[in-house]
Structure formats: structure tokens, C-alpha cells
PDB file of C-alpha atoms in Angstrom:
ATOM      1  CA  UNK L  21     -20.604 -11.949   4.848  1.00 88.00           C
ATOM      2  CA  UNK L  22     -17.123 -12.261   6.299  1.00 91.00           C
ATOM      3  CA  UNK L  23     -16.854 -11.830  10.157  1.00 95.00           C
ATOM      4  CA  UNK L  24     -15.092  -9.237  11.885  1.00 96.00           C
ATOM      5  CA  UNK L  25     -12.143 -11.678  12.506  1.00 96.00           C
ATOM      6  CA  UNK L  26     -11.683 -12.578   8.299  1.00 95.00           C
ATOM      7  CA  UNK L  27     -11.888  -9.186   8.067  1.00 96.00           C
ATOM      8  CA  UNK L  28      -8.943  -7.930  10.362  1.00 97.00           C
ATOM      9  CA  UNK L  29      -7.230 -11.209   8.574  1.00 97.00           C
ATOM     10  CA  UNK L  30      -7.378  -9.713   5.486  1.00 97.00           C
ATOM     11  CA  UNK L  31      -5.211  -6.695   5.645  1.00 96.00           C
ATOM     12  CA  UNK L  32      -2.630  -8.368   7.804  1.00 97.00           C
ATOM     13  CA  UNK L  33      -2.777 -11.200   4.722  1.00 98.00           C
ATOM     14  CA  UNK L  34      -1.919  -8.480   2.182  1.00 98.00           C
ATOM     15  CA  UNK L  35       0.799  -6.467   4.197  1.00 97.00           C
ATOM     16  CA  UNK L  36       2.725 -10.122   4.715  1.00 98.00           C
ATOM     17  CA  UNK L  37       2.001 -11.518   0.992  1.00 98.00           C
ATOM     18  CA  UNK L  38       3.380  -7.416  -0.638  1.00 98.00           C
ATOM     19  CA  UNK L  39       6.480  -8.032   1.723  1.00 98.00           C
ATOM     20  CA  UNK L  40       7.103 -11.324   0.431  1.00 98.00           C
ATOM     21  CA  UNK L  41       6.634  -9.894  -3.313  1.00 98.00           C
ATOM     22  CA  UNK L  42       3.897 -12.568  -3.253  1.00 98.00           C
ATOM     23  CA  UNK L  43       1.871 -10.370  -6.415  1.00 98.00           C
ATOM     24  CA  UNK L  44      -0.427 -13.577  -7.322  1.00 98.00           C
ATOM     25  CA  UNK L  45      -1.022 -14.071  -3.477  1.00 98.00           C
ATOM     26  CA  UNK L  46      -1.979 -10.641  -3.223  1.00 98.00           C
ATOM     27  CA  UNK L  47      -4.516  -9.971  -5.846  1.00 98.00           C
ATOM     28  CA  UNK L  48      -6.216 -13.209  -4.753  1.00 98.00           C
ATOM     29  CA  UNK L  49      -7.844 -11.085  -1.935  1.00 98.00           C
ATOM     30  CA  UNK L  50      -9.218  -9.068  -4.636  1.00 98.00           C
ATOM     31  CA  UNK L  51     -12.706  -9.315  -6.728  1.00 98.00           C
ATOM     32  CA  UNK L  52     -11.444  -9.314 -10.866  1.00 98.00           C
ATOM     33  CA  UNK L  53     -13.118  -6.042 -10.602  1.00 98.00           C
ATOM     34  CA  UNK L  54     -11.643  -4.140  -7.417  1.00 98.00           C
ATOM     35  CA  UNK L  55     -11.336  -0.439  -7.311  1.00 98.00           C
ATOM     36  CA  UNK L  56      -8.757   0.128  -5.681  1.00 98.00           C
ATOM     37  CA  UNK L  57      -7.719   4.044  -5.257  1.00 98.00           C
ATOM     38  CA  UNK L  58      -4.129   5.007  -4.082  1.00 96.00           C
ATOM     39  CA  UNK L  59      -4.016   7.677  -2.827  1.00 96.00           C
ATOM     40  CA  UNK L  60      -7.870   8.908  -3.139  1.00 96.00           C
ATOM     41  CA  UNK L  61      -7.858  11.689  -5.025  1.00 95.00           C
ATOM     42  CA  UNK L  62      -6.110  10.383  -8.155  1.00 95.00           C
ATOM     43  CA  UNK L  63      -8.161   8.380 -10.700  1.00 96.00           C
ATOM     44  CA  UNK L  64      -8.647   4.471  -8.646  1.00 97.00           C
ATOM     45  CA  UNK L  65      -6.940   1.923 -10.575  1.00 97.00           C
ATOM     46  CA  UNK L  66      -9.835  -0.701 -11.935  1.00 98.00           C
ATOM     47  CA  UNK L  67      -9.429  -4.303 -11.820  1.00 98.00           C
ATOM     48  CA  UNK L  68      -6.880  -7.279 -11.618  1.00 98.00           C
ATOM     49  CA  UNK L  69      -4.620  -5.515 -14.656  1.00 98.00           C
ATOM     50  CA  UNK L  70      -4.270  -2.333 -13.402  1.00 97.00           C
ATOM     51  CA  UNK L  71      -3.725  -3.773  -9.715  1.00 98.00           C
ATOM     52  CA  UNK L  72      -1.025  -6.340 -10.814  1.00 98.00           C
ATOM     53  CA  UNK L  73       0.767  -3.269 -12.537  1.00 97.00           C
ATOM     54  CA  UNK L  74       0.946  -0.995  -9.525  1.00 97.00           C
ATOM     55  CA  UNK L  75       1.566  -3.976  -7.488  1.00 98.00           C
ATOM     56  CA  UNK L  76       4.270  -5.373  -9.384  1.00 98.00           C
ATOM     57  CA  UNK L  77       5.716  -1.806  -9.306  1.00 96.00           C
ATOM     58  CA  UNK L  78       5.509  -1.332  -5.253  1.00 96.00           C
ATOM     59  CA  UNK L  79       7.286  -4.990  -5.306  1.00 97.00           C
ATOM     60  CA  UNK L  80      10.083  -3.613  -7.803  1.00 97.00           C
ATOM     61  CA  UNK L  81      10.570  -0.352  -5.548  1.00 96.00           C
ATOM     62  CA  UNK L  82      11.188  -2.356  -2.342  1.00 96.00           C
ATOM     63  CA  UNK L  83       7.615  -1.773  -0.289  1.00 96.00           C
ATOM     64  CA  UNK L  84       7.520  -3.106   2.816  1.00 97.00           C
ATOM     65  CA  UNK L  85       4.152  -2.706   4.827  1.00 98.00           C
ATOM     66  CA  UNK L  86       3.659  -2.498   8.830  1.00 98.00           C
ATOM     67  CA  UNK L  87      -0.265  -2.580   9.313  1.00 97.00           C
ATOM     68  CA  UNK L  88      -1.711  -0.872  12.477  1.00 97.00           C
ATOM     69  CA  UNK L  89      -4.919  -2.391  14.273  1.00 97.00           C
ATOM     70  CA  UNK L  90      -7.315  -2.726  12.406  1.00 98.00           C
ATOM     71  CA  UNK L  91     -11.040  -1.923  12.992  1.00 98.00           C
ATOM     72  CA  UNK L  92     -13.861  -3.169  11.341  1.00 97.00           C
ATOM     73  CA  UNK L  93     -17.828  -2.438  10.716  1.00 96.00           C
ATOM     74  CA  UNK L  94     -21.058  -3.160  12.199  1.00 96.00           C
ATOM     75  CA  UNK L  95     -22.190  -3.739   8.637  1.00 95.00           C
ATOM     76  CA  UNK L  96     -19.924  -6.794   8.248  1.00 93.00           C
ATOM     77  CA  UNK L  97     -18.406  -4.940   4.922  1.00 96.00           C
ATOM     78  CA  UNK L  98     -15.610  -2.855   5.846  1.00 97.00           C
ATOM     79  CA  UNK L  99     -12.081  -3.122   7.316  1.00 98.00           C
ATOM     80  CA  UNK L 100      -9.479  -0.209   8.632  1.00 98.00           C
ATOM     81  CA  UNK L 101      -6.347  -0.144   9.092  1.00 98.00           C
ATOM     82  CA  UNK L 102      -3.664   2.372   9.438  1.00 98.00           C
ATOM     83  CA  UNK L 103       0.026   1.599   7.816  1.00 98.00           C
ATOM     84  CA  UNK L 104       3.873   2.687   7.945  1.00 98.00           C
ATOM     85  CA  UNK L 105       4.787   1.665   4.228  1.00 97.00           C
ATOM     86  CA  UNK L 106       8.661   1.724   3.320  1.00 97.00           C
ATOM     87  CA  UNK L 107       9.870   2.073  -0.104  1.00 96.00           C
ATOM     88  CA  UNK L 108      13.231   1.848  -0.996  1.00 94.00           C
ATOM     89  CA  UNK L 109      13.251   3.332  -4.782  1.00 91.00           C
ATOM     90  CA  UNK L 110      13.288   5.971  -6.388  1.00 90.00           C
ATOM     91  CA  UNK L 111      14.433   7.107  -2.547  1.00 92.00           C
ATOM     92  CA  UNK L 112      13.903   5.952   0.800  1.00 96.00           C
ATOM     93  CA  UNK L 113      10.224   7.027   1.833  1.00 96.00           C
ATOM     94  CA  UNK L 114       7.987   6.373   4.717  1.00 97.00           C
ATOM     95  CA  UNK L 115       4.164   6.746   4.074  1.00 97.00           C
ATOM     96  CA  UNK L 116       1.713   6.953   7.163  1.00 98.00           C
ATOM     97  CA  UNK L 117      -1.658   6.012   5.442  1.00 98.00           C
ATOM     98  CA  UNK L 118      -4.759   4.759   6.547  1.00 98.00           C
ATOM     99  CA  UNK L 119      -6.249   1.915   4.270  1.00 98.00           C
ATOM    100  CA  UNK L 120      -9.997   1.242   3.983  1.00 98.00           C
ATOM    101  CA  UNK L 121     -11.484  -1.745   2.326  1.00 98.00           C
ATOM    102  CA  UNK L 122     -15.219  -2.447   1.514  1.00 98.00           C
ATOM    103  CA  UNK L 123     -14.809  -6.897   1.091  1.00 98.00           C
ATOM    104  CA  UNK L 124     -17.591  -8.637  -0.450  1.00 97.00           C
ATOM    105  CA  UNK L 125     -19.647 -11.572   0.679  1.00 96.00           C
ATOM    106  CA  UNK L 126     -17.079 -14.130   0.044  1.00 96.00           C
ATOM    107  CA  UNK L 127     -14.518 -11.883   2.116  1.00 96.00           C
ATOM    108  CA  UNK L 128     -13.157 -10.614  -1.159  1.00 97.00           C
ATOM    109  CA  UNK L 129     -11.780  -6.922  -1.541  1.00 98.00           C
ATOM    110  CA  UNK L 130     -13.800  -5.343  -3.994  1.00 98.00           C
ATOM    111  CA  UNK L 131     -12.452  -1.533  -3.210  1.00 98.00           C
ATOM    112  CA  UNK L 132      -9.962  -0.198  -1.348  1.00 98.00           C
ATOM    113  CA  UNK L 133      -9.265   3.708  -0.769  1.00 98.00           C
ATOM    114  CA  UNK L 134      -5.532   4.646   1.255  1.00 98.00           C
ATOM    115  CA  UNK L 135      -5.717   8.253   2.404  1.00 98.00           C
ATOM    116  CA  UNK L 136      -2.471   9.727   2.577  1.00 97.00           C
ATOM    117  CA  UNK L 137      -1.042  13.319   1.615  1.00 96.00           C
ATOM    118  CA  UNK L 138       2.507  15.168   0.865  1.00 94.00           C
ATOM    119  CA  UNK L 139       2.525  15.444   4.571  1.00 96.00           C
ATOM    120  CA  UNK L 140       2.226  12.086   5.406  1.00 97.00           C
ATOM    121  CA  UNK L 141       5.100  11.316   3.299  1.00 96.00           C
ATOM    122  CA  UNK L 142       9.084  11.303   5.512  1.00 96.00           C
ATOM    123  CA  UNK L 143      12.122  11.069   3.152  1.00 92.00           C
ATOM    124  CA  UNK L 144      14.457   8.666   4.756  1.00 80.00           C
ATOM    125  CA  UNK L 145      18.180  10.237   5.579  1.00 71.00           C
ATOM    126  CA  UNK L 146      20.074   7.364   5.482  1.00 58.00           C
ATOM    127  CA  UNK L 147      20.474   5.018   2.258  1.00 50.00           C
ATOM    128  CA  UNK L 148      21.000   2.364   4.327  1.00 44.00           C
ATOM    129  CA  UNK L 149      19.043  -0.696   2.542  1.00 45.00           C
ATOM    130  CA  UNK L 150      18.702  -2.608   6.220  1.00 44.00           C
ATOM    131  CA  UNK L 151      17.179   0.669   7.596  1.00 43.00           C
ATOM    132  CA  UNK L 152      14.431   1.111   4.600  1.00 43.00           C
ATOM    133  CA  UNK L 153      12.543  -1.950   5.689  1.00 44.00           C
ATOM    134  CA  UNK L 154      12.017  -1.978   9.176  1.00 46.00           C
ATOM    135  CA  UNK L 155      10.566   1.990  10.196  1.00 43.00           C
ATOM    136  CA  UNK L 156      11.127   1.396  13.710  1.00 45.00           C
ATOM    137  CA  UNK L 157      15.020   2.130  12.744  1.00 44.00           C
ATOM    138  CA  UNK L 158      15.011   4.061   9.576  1.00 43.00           C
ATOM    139  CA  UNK L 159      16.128   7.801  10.847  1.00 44.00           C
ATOM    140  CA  UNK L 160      13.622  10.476   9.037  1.00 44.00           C
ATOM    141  CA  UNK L 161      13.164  13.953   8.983  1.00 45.00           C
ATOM    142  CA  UNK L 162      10.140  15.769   7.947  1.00 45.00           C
ATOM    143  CA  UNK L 163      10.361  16.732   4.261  1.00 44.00           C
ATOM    144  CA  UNK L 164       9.824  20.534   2.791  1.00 46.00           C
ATOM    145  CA  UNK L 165       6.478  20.261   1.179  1.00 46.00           C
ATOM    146  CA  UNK L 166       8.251  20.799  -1.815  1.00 51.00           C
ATOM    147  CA  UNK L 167      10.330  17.732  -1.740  1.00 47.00           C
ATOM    148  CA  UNK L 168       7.881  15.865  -0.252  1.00 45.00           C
ATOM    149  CA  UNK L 169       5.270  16.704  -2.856  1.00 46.00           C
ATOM    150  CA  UNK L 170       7.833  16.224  -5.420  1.00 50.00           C
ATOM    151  CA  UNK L 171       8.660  12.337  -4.010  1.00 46.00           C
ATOM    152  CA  UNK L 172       4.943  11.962  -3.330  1.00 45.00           C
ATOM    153  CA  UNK L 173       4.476  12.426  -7.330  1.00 47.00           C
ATOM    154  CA  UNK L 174       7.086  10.573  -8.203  1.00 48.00           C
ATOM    155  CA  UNK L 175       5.798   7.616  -6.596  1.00 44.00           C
ATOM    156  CA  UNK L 176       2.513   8.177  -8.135  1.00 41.00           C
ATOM    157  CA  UNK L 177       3.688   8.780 -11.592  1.00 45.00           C
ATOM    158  CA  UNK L 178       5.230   5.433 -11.320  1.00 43.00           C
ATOM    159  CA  UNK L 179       2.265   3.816 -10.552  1.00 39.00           C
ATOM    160  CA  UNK L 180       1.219   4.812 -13.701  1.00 39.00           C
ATOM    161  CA  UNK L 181       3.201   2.647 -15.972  1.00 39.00           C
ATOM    162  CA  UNK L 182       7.048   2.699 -14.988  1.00 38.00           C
ATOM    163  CA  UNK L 183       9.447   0.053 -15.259  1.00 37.00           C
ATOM    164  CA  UNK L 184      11.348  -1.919 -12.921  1.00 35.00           C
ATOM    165  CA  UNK L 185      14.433  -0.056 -11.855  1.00 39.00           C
ATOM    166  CA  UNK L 186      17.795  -1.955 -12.477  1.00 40.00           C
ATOM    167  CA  UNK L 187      18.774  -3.749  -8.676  1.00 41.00           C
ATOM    168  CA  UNK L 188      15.880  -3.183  -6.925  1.00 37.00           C
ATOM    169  CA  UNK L 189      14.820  -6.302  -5.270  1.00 37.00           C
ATOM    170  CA  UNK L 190      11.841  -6.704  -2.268  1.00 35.00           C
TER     171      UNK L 190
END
């Protein structure tokens, strides 16, 4: 089983390799058969394919991922980490989620839940490209539920098979 250190590794490993729109580099931290639920509540996406679709889609929008400290298990299986996770497309959005991921023996992820909700979701004033990346600077307000919820869903919806948007690069 990994130790608590390859653990930690891992999710710092996958914030850098989604910045870098590293998709290959990313799903190799993934078992072929990872469940991998985002947010939970919403059917988990199962396996490499459907992974390499939403991931290919965060890449498009313009994610950019600051992991928290992360906290592992006595069990030598899990990892936890909270996030700030940018996105530039279909508008500038800053999720606050907390990530946790079961890895198997070989320090693979072989699930992964993120918690988040319409309130953990800030809509971005600015359009400022330079801003969207780097939350420390991007000014946000608190979203209505409404718009938040509708932003949240758009997001998801997109997850679910949309295309790259025209000029959006990571």
C-alpha cells in the first residue's frame, strides 16, 4: 500500500499535470476502472473513457486547480484534499471542493468523490483571462442561488458530452 507521503503526492501530481492540460499524465494516476464522481450526487463517471472526456473538457474550459493540505488515512487507502478550482468557460467560476480519493495498492486512484454544491460555486466579476487562473486575485462575489445553480449545471451538463468551445485554451 502507498504511504502517507505517495499519497499527499498524488493529488498535488494531478492538480499540476490538469494545469498543464497534461490529460495522458493525468489519467495515469488512475486504475482503467476508476470511479470517479464529480460532484457526488450525479451519476460517477466509470473508467479511463469517461474520465478522459470530462478531463479533456475541464482542459478545454480553462481549469486551473489550487490543492489545499491534504490529509490522509490510518488505513493507508485514502487521501483528502480541499481545492479552489478556476474555470474560465462558459464563465469565470471558482469552485471550493473537497476531493477524496480511495488509491489502490500500487498508489493508483481507483475512486475519487469531490463534494461541492451551488453554494460553493463564486461567479467571477471580472473577464479578465490573467485573473481566472490565479484565485488569490480573481475579484468574486457570491452568486444568487439561482445563477449559481444555473452555472453549477452548466458545468455539469458539459461534462456530459460537450465540445470544445472555439478559443479556449488551458
Amino acid at each position: 500500500m502507498p504511504d502517507e507521503a505517495t499519497r499527499k503526492k498524488m493529488v498535488v501530481d494531478y492538480a499540476q499535470r490538469i494545469n498543464a492540460g497534461d490529460i495522458e499524465g493525468v489519467l495515469d494516476l488512475f486504475t482503467d476502472d476508476i470511479v470517479f464522481a464529480d460532484p457526488v450526487g450525479r451519476p460517477p463517471m466509470v473508467g479511463k473513457g469517461d474520465l478522459r472526456r470530462h478531463l479533456e473538457l475541464a482542459v478545454s474550459c480553462g481549469t486551473y486547480e489550487v490543492p489545499g493540505r491534504p490529509v490522509t488515512s490510518m488505513d493507508d487507502r485514502f487521501v483528502v484534499a480541499p481545492s479552489t478550482i478556476t474555470v474560465r468557460w462558459p464563465r469565470p467560476m471558482t469552485f471550493r471542493v473537497v476531493g477524496v480519493v480511495e488509491l489502490d495498492e500500487n498508489g493508483l486512484g481507483r475512486r475519487v468523490d469531490a463534494f461541492w454544491g451551488v453554494t460553493d460555486v463564486t461567479m467571477d466579476e471580472t473577464e479578465n483571462p490573467g485573473n481566472a487562473g490565479n484565485p488569490e486575485t480573481a475579484e468574486t462575489t457570491e452568486p444568487t442561488e439561482d445563477a449559481a445553480a444555473d452555472a453549477a449545471e452548466s458545468a455539469i451538463e458539459g461534462s456530459a458530452g460537450a465540445h470544445r468551445p472555439e478559443g479556449i485554451r488551458a
